[in-house]
């Protein structure tokens, strides 16, 4: 088989890039390791920046997102027993859209089906070859056969644990990493959200986040130790701990109900440089990870897709390599700013082993400054709604 672009991974990066290419008449094939249902069963991000919303629109997959997504004009920072609102829209003229990554993935998969573009699920041992040459190809295993797809370009959209980054010679890649000494324990439950906006809470017992997927579905997280076991956390224990970390008005208003998803996610900052190796490009989580505190992971994947799509379009339509040559540099400029923001929100809101009472006071002083200084609130808001592409 031959195609222009082989895309490894059918997460949001791969699906979004695939749809933009398909709409532009650029042939592509997606190879995904697991099944479609498995991809759709993963519960992850919930907050979309305007840039990502525009890209999903451009892909032609935005109809349900606009009908069901919840536009949010602000977020709340809770500390010292009180809520403090950051007026995102008032400070930046922009807003974010609360719409689950699962739904984005669903909409993009439906759109791909309707376009007739090929996705191969449960493709084993996917391996990129010869990407330093002008004739790259990808092999994979399916139904006991080893198959080969020749192509012009390979897009490594296969997440942090994928094969694309690992296929690059160690001497050609530099990585930067910070691992945080805690995780997030998250639940999903069909109960109305405790507040109509997201609440990021700093508390001496640890961080908590109240998010949502709809008016009737809540997503709640609490900071937890990395060695916690999910089985030790009944819903009751989870809600009790969440209540203790929220201002009293929210703790009292919290409506509880059985969770239908519960998981622990470790927190990590990670960047691989560069993001292009000949005819192989790394995109999204394959190249970088942020801790979820700034809600930036999925949105960064979208800006990578934007830069790469523009580069590939220029190459295919005008024969110019300027865009693909600039891809890594452009993407990394924005990535490092989002890394900085996600790191700073994580440092500000979590309890670290060495935070102590002094550290807690410093965090509260910084939070107080943030919410009372227009300059500081604007800087936070500008980053939260997303820096321009
Ligand atoms: P994904 O979603 O990991 O998709 C990669 C796909 O590649 C497949 N794959 C392979 N396929 C073929 N061969 C191989 N060898 C393969 N290895 C892997 C995988 O099966 C998968 O289908 O990466 P992508 O597309 O780059 O998307 C990135 C986002 O998923 C990620 O950044 C966000 O979910 C991060 N994130 C958040 N981002 C936000 O922008 N806002 C948020 O509010 C937000 N909240 C979160 C988050 C991530 C979380 N977790 C669990 C890590 C909250 C959480 C709890
Ligand atoms: C979520 O709804 O899953 C979510 C929201 C905001 C974050 C992280 C996760 O910062």
Tab-separated table of C-alpha atoms and ligand atoms in Angstrom:
chain	number	residue	atom	x	y	z
A	1	UNK	CA	0.000	0.000	0.000
A	2	UNK	CA	1.087	3.597	-0.590
A	3	UNK	CA	-0.151	6.868	0.934
A	4	UNK	CA	1.180	10.402	1.427
A	5	UNK	CA	1.162	10.471	5.247
A	6	UNK	CA	1.087	7.546	7.669
A	7	UNK	CA	-0.262	8.707	11.008
A	8	UNK	CA	0.663	6.534	13.992
A	9	UNK	CA	-1.988	6.828	16.715
A	10	UNK	CA	-5.708	7.521	16.652
A	11	UNK	CA	-5.868	9.873	19.641
A	12	UNK	CA	-6.926	13.507	19.210
A	13	UNK	CA	-3.620	14.512	17.518
A	14	UNK	CA	-3.763	11.771	14.901
A	15	UNK	CA	-7.476	12.149	14.211
A	16	UNK	CA	-7.332	15.938	13.924
A	17	UNK	CA	-4.295	15.902	11.632
A	18	UNK	CA	-5.860	13.109	9.569
A	19	UNK	CA	-9.100	15.024	9.066
A	20	UNK	CA	-7.407	18.299	8.095
A	21	UNK	CA	-5.259	16.393	5.560
A	22	UNK	CA	-8.241	14.453	4.204
A	23	UNK	CA	-10.252	17.671	3.780
A	24	UNK	CA	-7.292	19.157	1.857
A	25	UNK	CA	-7.173	16.110	-0.432
A	26	UNK	CA	-3.942	14.742	1.087
A	27	UNK	CA	-4.155	10.955	1.360
A	28	UNK	CA	-3.377	9.473	4.798
A	29	UNK	CA	-3.742	6.252	6.786
A	30	UNK	CA	-4.036	6.007	10.577
A	31	UNK	CA	-2.478	3.015	12.358
A	32	UNK	CA	-3.705	2.479	15.927
A	33	UNK	CA	-2.413	-0.128	18.371
A	34	UNK	CA	-5.642	-0.697	20.319
A	35	UNK	CA	-9.331	-0.952	19.376
A	36	UNK	CA	-11.624	1.971	18.649
A	37	UNK	CA	-13.667	1.228	21.793
A	38	UNK	CA	-10.541	1.174	23.934
A	39	UNK	CA	-9.526	4.628	22.643
A	40	UNK	CA	-13.045	5.911	23.361
A	41	UNK	CA	-13.010	4.451	26.863
A	42	UNK	CA	-10.121	6.646	28.038
A	43	UNK	CA	-11.260	9.573	30.175
A	44	UNK	CA	-8.924	12.537	29.891
A	45	UNK	CA	-9.091	16.252	29.151
A	46	UNK	CA	-12.111	18.491	29.414
A	47	UNK	CA	-11.108	22.067	28.608
A	48	UNK	CA	-10.687	23.337	25.030
A	49	UNK	CA	-8.996	26.597	24.073
A	50	UNK	CA	-10.481	28.679	21.255
A	51	UNK	CA	-7.601	27.672	18.956
A	52	UNK	CA	-8.500	24.014	19.328
A	53	UNK	CA	-12.204	24.755	18.835
A	54	UNK	CA	-11.364	26.539	15.539
A	55	UNK	CA	-9.277	23.583	14.350
A	56	UNK	CA	-12.084	21.131	15.121
A	57	UNK	CA	-14.420	23.426	13.163
A	58	UNK	CA	-11.946	23.520	10.302
A	59	UNK	CA	-11.867	19.729	10.364
A	60	UNK	CA	-15.678	19.836	9.958
A	61	UNK	CA	-16.284	18.010	13.240
A	62	UNK	CA	-17.564	20.854	15.423
A	63	UNK	CA	-21.333	20.542	15.239
A	64	UNK	CA	-21.972	18.548	18.437
A	65	UNK	CA	-19.170	20.391	20.262
A	66	UNK	CA	-20.994	23.707	19.746
A	67	UNK	CA	-24.377	22.210	20.646
A	68	UNK	CA	-23.259	20.422	23.817
A	69	UNK	CA	-20.022	22.132	24.947
A	70	UNK	CA	-20.239	24.567	27.860
A	71	UNK	CA	-18.562	27.966	27.277
A	72	UNK	CA	-16.820	29.123	30.469
A	73	UNK	CA	-15.958	32.775	31.097
A	74	UNK	CA	-14.065	32.282	34.342
A	75	UNK	CA	-12.448	29.893	36.819
A	76	UNK	CA	-12.257	29.988	40.563
A	77	UNK	CA	-9.126	29.745	42.696
A	78	UNK	CA	-10.129	28.543	46.165
A	79	UNK	CA	-7.798	29.072	49.123
A	80	UNK	CA	-7.970	30.295	52.672
A	81	UNK	CA	-11.549	28.989	52.892
A	82	UNK	CA	-12.858	31.209	50.073
A	83	UNK	CA	-13.461	31.327	46.349
A	84	UNK	CA	-11.691	33.939	44.195
A	85	UNK	CA	-12.900	34.255	40.616
A	86	UNK	CA	-10.574	34.902	37.673
A	87	UNK	CA	-12.646	36.615	34.997
A	88	UNK	CA	-11.075	34.976	31.940
A	89	UNK	CA	-13.355	36.693	29.455
A	90	UNK	CA	-13.215	40.128	31.068
A	91	UNK	CA	-9.414	40.005	31.157
A	92	UNK	CA	-8.709	38.478	27.727
A	93	UNK	CA	-11.907	38.723	25.662
A	94	UNK	CA	-11.611	34.956	25.225
A	95	UNK	CA	-13.306	31.974	26.836
A	96	UNK	CA	-12.739	28.217	27.046
A	97	UNK	CA	-15.141	25.446	26.095
A	98	UNK	CA	-15.762	22.547	28.452
A	99	UNK	CA	-16.219	19.483	26.223
A	100	UNK	CA	-14.661	16.110	26.943
A	101	UNK	CA	-11.724	14.691	25.006
A	102	UNK	CA	-13.762	11.484	24.652
A	103	UNK	CA	-16.434	13.450	22.778
A	104	UNK	CA	-13.846	15.230	20.594
A	105	UNK	CA	-12.381	11.819	19.720
A	106	UNK	CA	-15.840	10.407	18.984
A	107	UNK	CA	-16.750	13.317	16.690
A	108	UNK	CA	-13.439	13.084	14.798
A	109	UNK	CA	-13.799	9.302	14.371
A	110	UNK	CA	-17.340	9.758	12.998
A	111	UNK	CA	-16.134	12.436	10.607
A	112	UNK	CA	-13.294	10.192	9.414
A	113	UNK	CA	-15.741	7.340	8.792
A	114	UNK	CA	-17.981	9.694	6.785
A	115	UNK	CA	-14.965	10.860	4.721
A	116	UNK	CA	-14.036	7.269	3.887
A	117	UNK	CA	-10.417	7.696	5.061
A	118	UNK	CA	-8.685	4.543	6.316
A	119	UNK	CA	-7.982	3.820	9.990
A	120	UNK	CA	-6.491	0.458	10.924
A	121	UNK	CA	-7.181	-0.444	14.558
A	122	UNK	CA	-5.430	-3.176	16.542
A	123	UNK	CA	-2.336	-2.815	14.365
A	124	UNK	CA	0.502	-4.626	16.176
A	125	UNK	CA	4.241	-3.866	16.188
A	126	UNK	CA	3.856	-0.619	14.245
A	127	UNK	CA	7.370	0.448	13.209
A	128	UNK	CA	8.550	3.502	11.260
A	129	UNK	CA	11.462	2.812	8.860
A	130	UNK	CA	13.972	4.816	6.807
A	131	UNK	CA	12.628	8.227	7.827
A	132	UNK	CA	16.095	9.743	7.349
A	133	UNK	CA	15.689	8.962	3.623
A	134	UNK	CA	13.193	10.276	1.059
A	135	UNK	CA	11.452	6.888	1.016
A	136	UNK	CA	10.108	6.162	4.499
A	137	UNK	CA	7.696	3.328	5.202
A	138	UNK	CA	5.845	1.849	8.139
A	139	UNK	CA	5.321	-1.833	8.925
A	140	UNK	CA	2.679	-3.359	11.197
A	141	UNK	CA	1.124	-6.700	12.027
A	142	UNK	CA	-2.505	-7.542	11.517
A	143	UNK	CA	-4.261	-10.936	11.476
A	144	UNK	CA	-0.934	-12.752	11.597
A	145	UNK	CA	0.513	-10.891	8.592
A	146	UNK	CA	3.278	-8.291	8.465
A	147	UNK	CA	2.172	-5.429	6.209
A	148	UNK	CA	3.954	-2.393	4.788
A	149	UNK	CA	2.787	1.111	3.868
A	150	UNK	CA	5.105	3.308	1.799
A	151	UNK	CA	4.659	7.033	2.286
A	152	UNK	CA	6.179	10.510	1.957
A	153	UNK	CA	5.858	11.438	5.648
A	154	UNK	CA	5.222	9.791	9.019
A	155	UNK	CA	3.368	11.640	11.788
A	156	UNK	CA	4.127	10.167	15.213
A	157	UNK	CA	0.872	10.930	17.067
A	158	UNK	CA	1.204	7.934	19.368
A	159	UNK	CA	1.376	9.527	22.783
A	160	UNK	CA	4.012	9.408	25.514
A	161	UNK	CA	4.405	5.597	25.436
A	162	UNK	CA	4.365	5.334	21.633
A	163	UNK	CA	6.950	3.880	19.277
A	164	UNK	CA	7.719	6.998	17.213
A	165	UNK	CA	9.922	8.847	19.699
A	166	UNK	CA	11.598	5.566	20.692
A	167	UNK	CA	12.518	4.918	17.022
A	168	UNK	CA	14.752	7.981	16.912
A	169	UNK	CA	18.472	7.352	17.603
A	170	UNK	CA	19.267	8.454	21.162
A	171	UNK	CA	22.032	10.754	19.943
A	172	UNK	CA	19.552	12.731	17.804
A	173	UNK	CA	17.113	13.619	20.575
A	174	UNK	CA	17.337	15.525	23.830
A	175	UNK	CA	14.754	15.142	26.569
A	176	UNK	CA	13.856	17.326	29.537
A	177	UNK	CA	11.814	15.927	32.398
A	178	UNK	CA	10.373	16.699	35.799
A	179	UNK	CA	8.403	14.106	37.746
A	180	UNK	CA	6.132	15.331	40.549
A	181	UNK	CA	5.922	13.432	43.843
A	182	UNK	CA	2.134	12.916	43.736
A	183	UNK	CA	-0.742	12.019	41.409
A	184	UNK	CA	-4.350	12.962	40.761
A	185	UNK	CA	-7.130	10.642	41.808
A	186	UNK	CA	-10.076	11.421	39.531
A	187	UNK	CA	-13.695	10.306	39.381
A	188	UNK	CA	-16.508	10.759	36.897
A	189	UNK	CA	-20.080	10.693	38.213
A	190	UNK	CA	-23.524	11.567	36.911
A	191	UNK	CA	-24.209	14.301	39.449
A	192	UNK	CA	-24.658	18.041	38.784
A	193	UNK	CA	-21.382	19.989	39.165
A	194	UNK	CA	-20.879	21.703	42.525
A	195	UNK	CA	-20.369	25.042	40.750
A	196	UNK	CA	-21.036	26.269	37.199
A	197	UNK	CA	-17.328	27.123	36.788
A	198	UNK	CA	-14.176	25.072	37.495
A	199	UNK	CA	-12.714	25.336	41.001
A	200	UNK	CA	-8.951	24.897	41.533
A	201	UNK	CA	-8.425	24.524	45.281
A	202	UNK	CA	-5.224	24.938	47.277
A	203	UNK	CA	-5.622	23.362	50.712
A	204	UNK	CA	-3.186	22.239	53.424
A	205	UNK	CA	-4.483	18.668	52.835
A	206	UNK	CA	-3.627	18.939	49.132
A	207	UNK	CA	-4.983	20.158	45.804
A	208	UNK	CA	-8.534	19.535	44.584
A	209	UNK	CA	-10.240	20.304	41.277
A	210	UNK	CA	-13.957	20.440	40.552
A	211	UNK	CA	-14.574	20.094	36.837
A	212	UNK	CA	-17.425	18.779	34.719
A	213	UNK	CA	-18.424	17.242	31.426
A	214	UNK	CA	-22.012	18.587	31.286
A	215	UNK	CA	-24.726	20.060	33.521
A	216	UNK	CA	-25.346	16.558	34.853
A	217	UNK	CA	-21.877	14.984	34.804
A	218	UNK	CA	-19.046	15.981	37.163
A	219	UNK	CA	-15.326	15.309	37.024
A	220	UNK	CA	-13.586	15.690	40.385
A	221	UNK	CA	-9.917	15.258	41.247
A	222	UNK	CA	-7.877	15.234	44.451
A	223	UNK	CA	-4.113	15.217	44.832
A	224	UNK	CA	-2.974	11.846	46.215
A	225	UNK	CA	0.226	9.987	47.044
A	226	UNK	CA	1.734	8.000	44.181
A	227	UNK	CA	1.488	4.727	46.099
A	228	UNK	CA	-2.258	5.029	46.744
A	229	UNK	CA	-4.396	2.114	45.526
A	230	UNK	CA	-7.664	2.821	43.790
A	231	UNK	CA	-9.361	-0.012	45.704
A	232	UNK	CA	-8.727	1.833	48.956
A	233	UNK	CA	-10.790	4.765	47.717
A	234	UNK	CA	-14.507	4.147	48.031
A	235	UNK	CA	-16.701	6.896	46.567
A	236	UNK	CA	-17.595	7.899	50.113
A	237	UNK	CA	-13.948	8.312	51.119
A	238	UNK	CA	-13.253	10.286	47.939
A	239	UNK	CA	-16.157	12.707	48.479
A	240	UNK	CA	-15.258	13.153	52.172
A	241	UNK	CA	-11.707	14.121	51.225
A	242	UNK	CA	-12.903	16.407	48.427
A	243	UNK	CA	-15.293	18.196	50.822
A	244	UNK	CA	-12.508	18.818	53.331
A	245	UNK	CA	-10.432	20.599	50.666
A	246	UNK	CA	-13.227	22.903	49.416
A	247	UNK	CA	-14.574	26.165	50.871
A	248	UNK	CA	-17.533	25.449	53.196
A	249	UNK	CA	-20.186	26.794	50.794
A	250	UNK	CA	-19.151	24.234	48.157
A	251	UNK	CA	-18.543	21.402	50.604
A	252	UNK	CA	-22.120	21.818	51.844
A	253	UNK	CA	-23.569	22.058	48.320
A	254	UNK	CA	-21.686	19.043	46.918
A	255	UNK	CA	-24.086	16.484	45.475
A	256	UNK	CA	-22.619	12.998	45.525
A	257	UNK	CA	-23.466	9.877	43.562
A	258	UNK	CA	-21.820	6.667	42.408
A	259	UNK	CA	-18.728	7.124	40.249
A	260	UNK	CA	-18.451	5.159	37.008
A	261	UNK	CA	-14.773	5.909	36.407
A	262	UNK	CA	-11.992	6.216	38.937
A	263	UNK	CA	-8.289	6.375	38.177
A	264	UNK	CA	-4.964	7.736	39.370
A	265	UNK	CA	-2.799	9.746	36.948
A	266	UNK	CA	0.845	10.545	37.733
A	267	UNK	CA	2.018	14.112	37.040
A	268	UNK	CA	4.968	14.796	34.774
A	269	UNK	CA	6.549	17.578	32.724
A	270	UNK	CA	8.441	16.295	29.674
A	271	UNK	CA	9.734	17.732	26.393
A	272	UNK	CA	11.656	16.036	23.567
A	273	UNK	CA	13.669	18.201	21.192
A	274	UNK	CA	13.635	18.440	18.225
A	275	UNK	CA	10.249	17.231	16.953
A	276	UNK	CA	11.336	16.436	13.400
A	277	UNK	CA	13.718	13.705	12.246
A	278	UNK	CA	13.913	13.722	8.460
A	279	UNK	CA	10.456	12.631	7.361
A	280	UNK	CA	9.207	11.681	10.832
A	281	UNK	CA	7.404	14.302	12.927
A	282	UNK	CA	6.458	13.961	16.590
A	283	UNK	CA	3.089	15.475	17.490
A	284	UNK	CA	1.264	15.958	20.816
A	285	UNK	CA	1.995	13.732	23.808
A	286	UNK	CA	4.567	11.800	21.733
A	287	UNK	CA	6.819	14.855	22.135
A	288	UNK	CA	5.679	16.486	25.369
A	289	UNK	CA	3.711	16.012	28.561
A	290	UNK	CA	2.414	18.649	30.950
A	291	UNK	CA	0.870	18.113	34.372
A	292	UNK	CA	-2.909	18.585	33.907
A	293	UNK	CA	-3.134	21.572	36.283
A	294	UNK	CA	-3.155	24.116	33.443
A	295	UNK	CA	-5.475	22.047	31.162
A	296	UNK	CA	-2.900	22.346	28.382
A	297	UNK	CA	-2.040	18.814	27.115
A	298	UNK	CA	-4.754	18.373	24.528
A	299	UNK	CA	-4.575	22.012	23.519
A	300	UNK	CA	-0.827	21.740	22.868
A	301	UNK	CA	-1.473	18.708	20.687
A	302	UNK	CA	-3.811	20.938	18.654
A	303	UNK	CA	-1.209	23.666	18.112
A	304	UNK	CA	1.342	21.045	16.987
A	305	UNK	CA	-1.234	19.728	14.517
A	306	UNK	CA	-1.838	23.257	13.241
A	307	UNK	CA	1.874	23.921	12.559
A	308	UNK	CA	2.440	20.514	10.954
A	309	UNK	CA	-0.700	20.651	8.815
A	310	UNK	CA	0.218	24.105	7.484
A	311	UNK	CA	3.725	22.809	6.673
A	312	UNK	CA	2.482	19.673	4.901
A	313	UNK	CA	-0.101	21.693	2.960
A	314	UNK	CA	2.591	24.098	1.773
A	315	UNK	CA	4.770	21.154	0.754
A	316	UNK	CA	2.025	19.316	-1.118
A	317	UNK	CA	0.448	22.379	-2.782
A	318	UNK	CA	3.440	24.620	-3.447
A	319	UNK	CA	6.407	22.256	-3.261
A	320	UNK	CA	7.952	24.395	-0.494
A	321	UNK	CA	9.613	22.753	2.535
A	322	UNK	CA	9.714	26.027	4.507
A	323	UNK	CA	6.736	25.082	6.717
A	324	UNK	CA	7.918	21.571	7.571
A	325	UNK	CA	11.433	22.887	8.178
A	326	UNK	CA	10.011	25.418	10.654
A	327	UNK	CA	7.659	22.906	12.358
A	328	UNK	CA	9.824	21.881	15.297
A	329	UNK	CA	10.970	25.397	16.158
A	330	UNK	CA	7.478	26.907	15.952
A	331	UNK	CA	5.843	24.148	17.948
A	332	UNK	CA	8.520	24.125	20.682
A	333	UNK	CA	8.254	27.888	21.236
A	334	UNK	CA	4.627	27.507	22.220
A	335	UNK	CA	5.193	24.199	24.045
A	336	UNK	CA	7.787	25.644	26.432
A	337	UNK	CA	5.451	28.489	27.384
A	338	UNK	CA	2.700	25.997	28.167
A	339	UNK	CA	5.221	23.852	30.065
A	340	UNK	CA	6.124	26.889	32.150
A	341	UNK	CA	2.485	27.724	32.859
A	342	UNK	CA	1.521	24.130	33.758
A	343	UNK	CA	4.561	23.797	36.025
A	344	UNK	CA	3.818	27.118	37.765
A	345	UNK	CA	0.138	26.225	38.351
A	346	UNK	CA	1.239	22.846	39.715
A	347	UNK	CA	3.790	24.424	42.071
A	348	UNK	CA	1.261	27.017	43.239
A	349	UNK	CA	-1.627	24.688	43.978
A	350	UNK	CA	-0.185	21.416	45.305
A	351	UNK	CA	1.198	20.312	48.593
A	352	UNK	CA	4.791	19.064	48.130
A	353	UNK	CA	6.680	16.927	50.692
A	354	UNK	CA	8.675	20.036	51.667
A	355	UNK	CA	5.858	22.613	51.454
A	356	UNK	CA	5.389	22.824	55.222
A	357	UNK	CA	3.602	25.688	56.939
A	358	UNK	CA	6.016	28.255	55.483
A	359	UNK	CA	5.466	26.988	51.950
A	360	UNK	CA	1.708	26.993	52.460
A	361	UNK	CA	1.848	30.666	53.557
A	362	UNK	CA	3.963	31.554	50.516
A	363	UNK	CA	1.480	29.814	48.194
A	364	UNK	CA	-1.404	31.681	49.822
A	365	UNK	CA	0.456	35.000	49.501
A	366	UNK	CA	1.082	34.325	45.820
A	367	UNK	CA	-2.546	33.329	45.269
A	368	UNK	CA	-3.717	36.462	47.069
A	369	UNK	CA	-1.451	38.567	44.859
A	370	UNK	CA	-2.686	36.748	41.754
A	371	UNK	CA	-6.353	37.389	42.442
A	372	UNK	CA	-5.931	41.010	43.562
A	373	UNK	CA	-3.468	42.287	40.969
A	374	UNK	CA	-5.008	42.920	37.548
A	375	UNK	CA	-1.584	42.446	35.944
A	376	UNK	CA	-1.081	39.031	37.592
A	377	UNK	CA	-4.683	37.875	36.959
A	378	UNK	CA	-4.358	38.890	33.319
A	379	UNK	CA	-1.144	36.895	32.926
A	380	UNK	CA	-2.839	33.821	34.384
A	381	UNK	CA	-5.974	34.312	32.264
A	382	UNK	CA	-3.977	34.870	29.059
A	383	UNK	CA	-2.146	31.574	29.563
A	384	UNK	CA	-5.245	29.660	30.667
A	385	UNK	CA	-7.313	30.611	27.602
A	386	UNK	CA	-4.283	29.773	25.446
A	387	UNK	CA	-1.468	31.773	23.880
A	388	UNK	CA	-1.881	32.537	20.158
A	389	UNK	CA	-0.571	30.070	17.537
B	1	LIG	P1	-2.933	10.174	23.057
B	1	LIG	O1	-4.303	10.654	23.415
B	1	LIG	O2	-2.149	9.462	24.082
B	1	LIG	O3	-3.116	9.237	21.779
B	1	LIG	C1	-2.069	8.447	21.291
B	1	LIG	C2	-2.641	7.250	20.562
B	1	LIG	O4	-1.572	6.477	20.002
B	1	LIG	C3	-1.813	5.102	20.259
B	1	LIG	N1	-0.536	4.375	20.263
B	1	LIG	C4	-0.087	3.638	19.227
B	1	LIG	N2	-0.615	3.372	18.032
B	1	LIG	C5	0.103	2.564	17.198
B	1	LIG	N3	1.295	2.011	17.531
B	1	LIG	C6	1.858	2.253	18.727
B	1	LIG	N4	3.039	1.712	19.071
B	1	LIG	C7	1.162	3.105	19.646
B	1	LIG	N5	1.420	3.544	20.895
B	1	LIG	C8	0.392	4.327	21.251
B	1	LIG	C9	-2.522	5.099	21.605
B	1	LIG	O5	-3.261	3.883	21.785
B	1	LIG	C10	-3.411	6.328	21.483
B	1	LIG	O6	-4.679	6.017	20.935
B	1	LIG	O7	-2.026	11.367	22.511
B	1	LIG	P2	-2.430	12.685	21.683
B	1	LIG	O8	-3.325	12.318	20.520
B	1	LIG	O9	-1.171	13.418	21.439
B	1	LIG	O10	-3.376	13.533	22.663
B	1	LIG	C11	-2.850	14.104	23.845
B	1	LIG	C12	-3.947	14.195	24.910
B	1	LIG	O11	-4.573	12.930	25.033
B	1	LIG	C13	-3.389	14.649	26.267
B	1	LIG	O12	-2.448	15.683	26.101
B	1	LIG	C14	-4.492	15.167	27.230
B	1	LIG	O13	-5.408	14.169	27.544
B	1	LIG	C15	-3.868	15.731	28.510
B	1	LIG	N6	-4.880	16.168	29.493
B	1	LIG	C16	-5.507	17.393	29.369
B	1	LIG	N7	-5.248	18.199	28.316
B	1	LIG	C17	-5.919	19.388	28.150
B	1	LIG	O14	-5.656	20.107	27.175
B	1	LIG	N8	-6.888	19.802	29.032
B	1	LIG	C18	-7.224	19.045	30.115
B	1	LIG	O15	-8.141	19.417	30.834
B	1	LIG	C19	-6.503	17.803	30.343
B	1	LIG	N9	-6.794	17.033	31.380
B	1	LIG	C20	-5.211	15.342	30.589
B	1	LIG	C21	-6.178	15.811	31.525
B	1	LIG	C22	-4.627	14.084	30.753
B	1	LIG	C23	-4.981	13.304	31.840
B	1	LIG	N10	-4.348	12.023	31.936
B	1	LIG	C24	-5.020	10.848	32.285
B	1	LIG	C25	-3.013	11.841	31.466
B	1	LIG	C26	-6.527	15.055	32.618
B	1	LIG	C27	-5.922	13.803	32.787
B	1	LIG	C28	-6.312	13.027	34.029
B	2	LIG	C1	-10.934	17.848	33.408
B	2	LIG	O1	-12.115	18.251	33.330
B	2	LIG	O2	-10.639	16.658	33.255
B	2	LIG	C2	-9.867	18.827	33.696
B	2	LIG	C3	-10.163	20.178	33.750
B	2	LIG	C4	-9.163	21.107	34.019
B	2	LIG	C5	-7.886	20.670	34.264
B	2	LIG	C6	-7.571	19.323	34.195
B	2	LIG	C7	-8.565	18.393	33.918
B	2	LIG	O3	-6.929	21.580	34.557
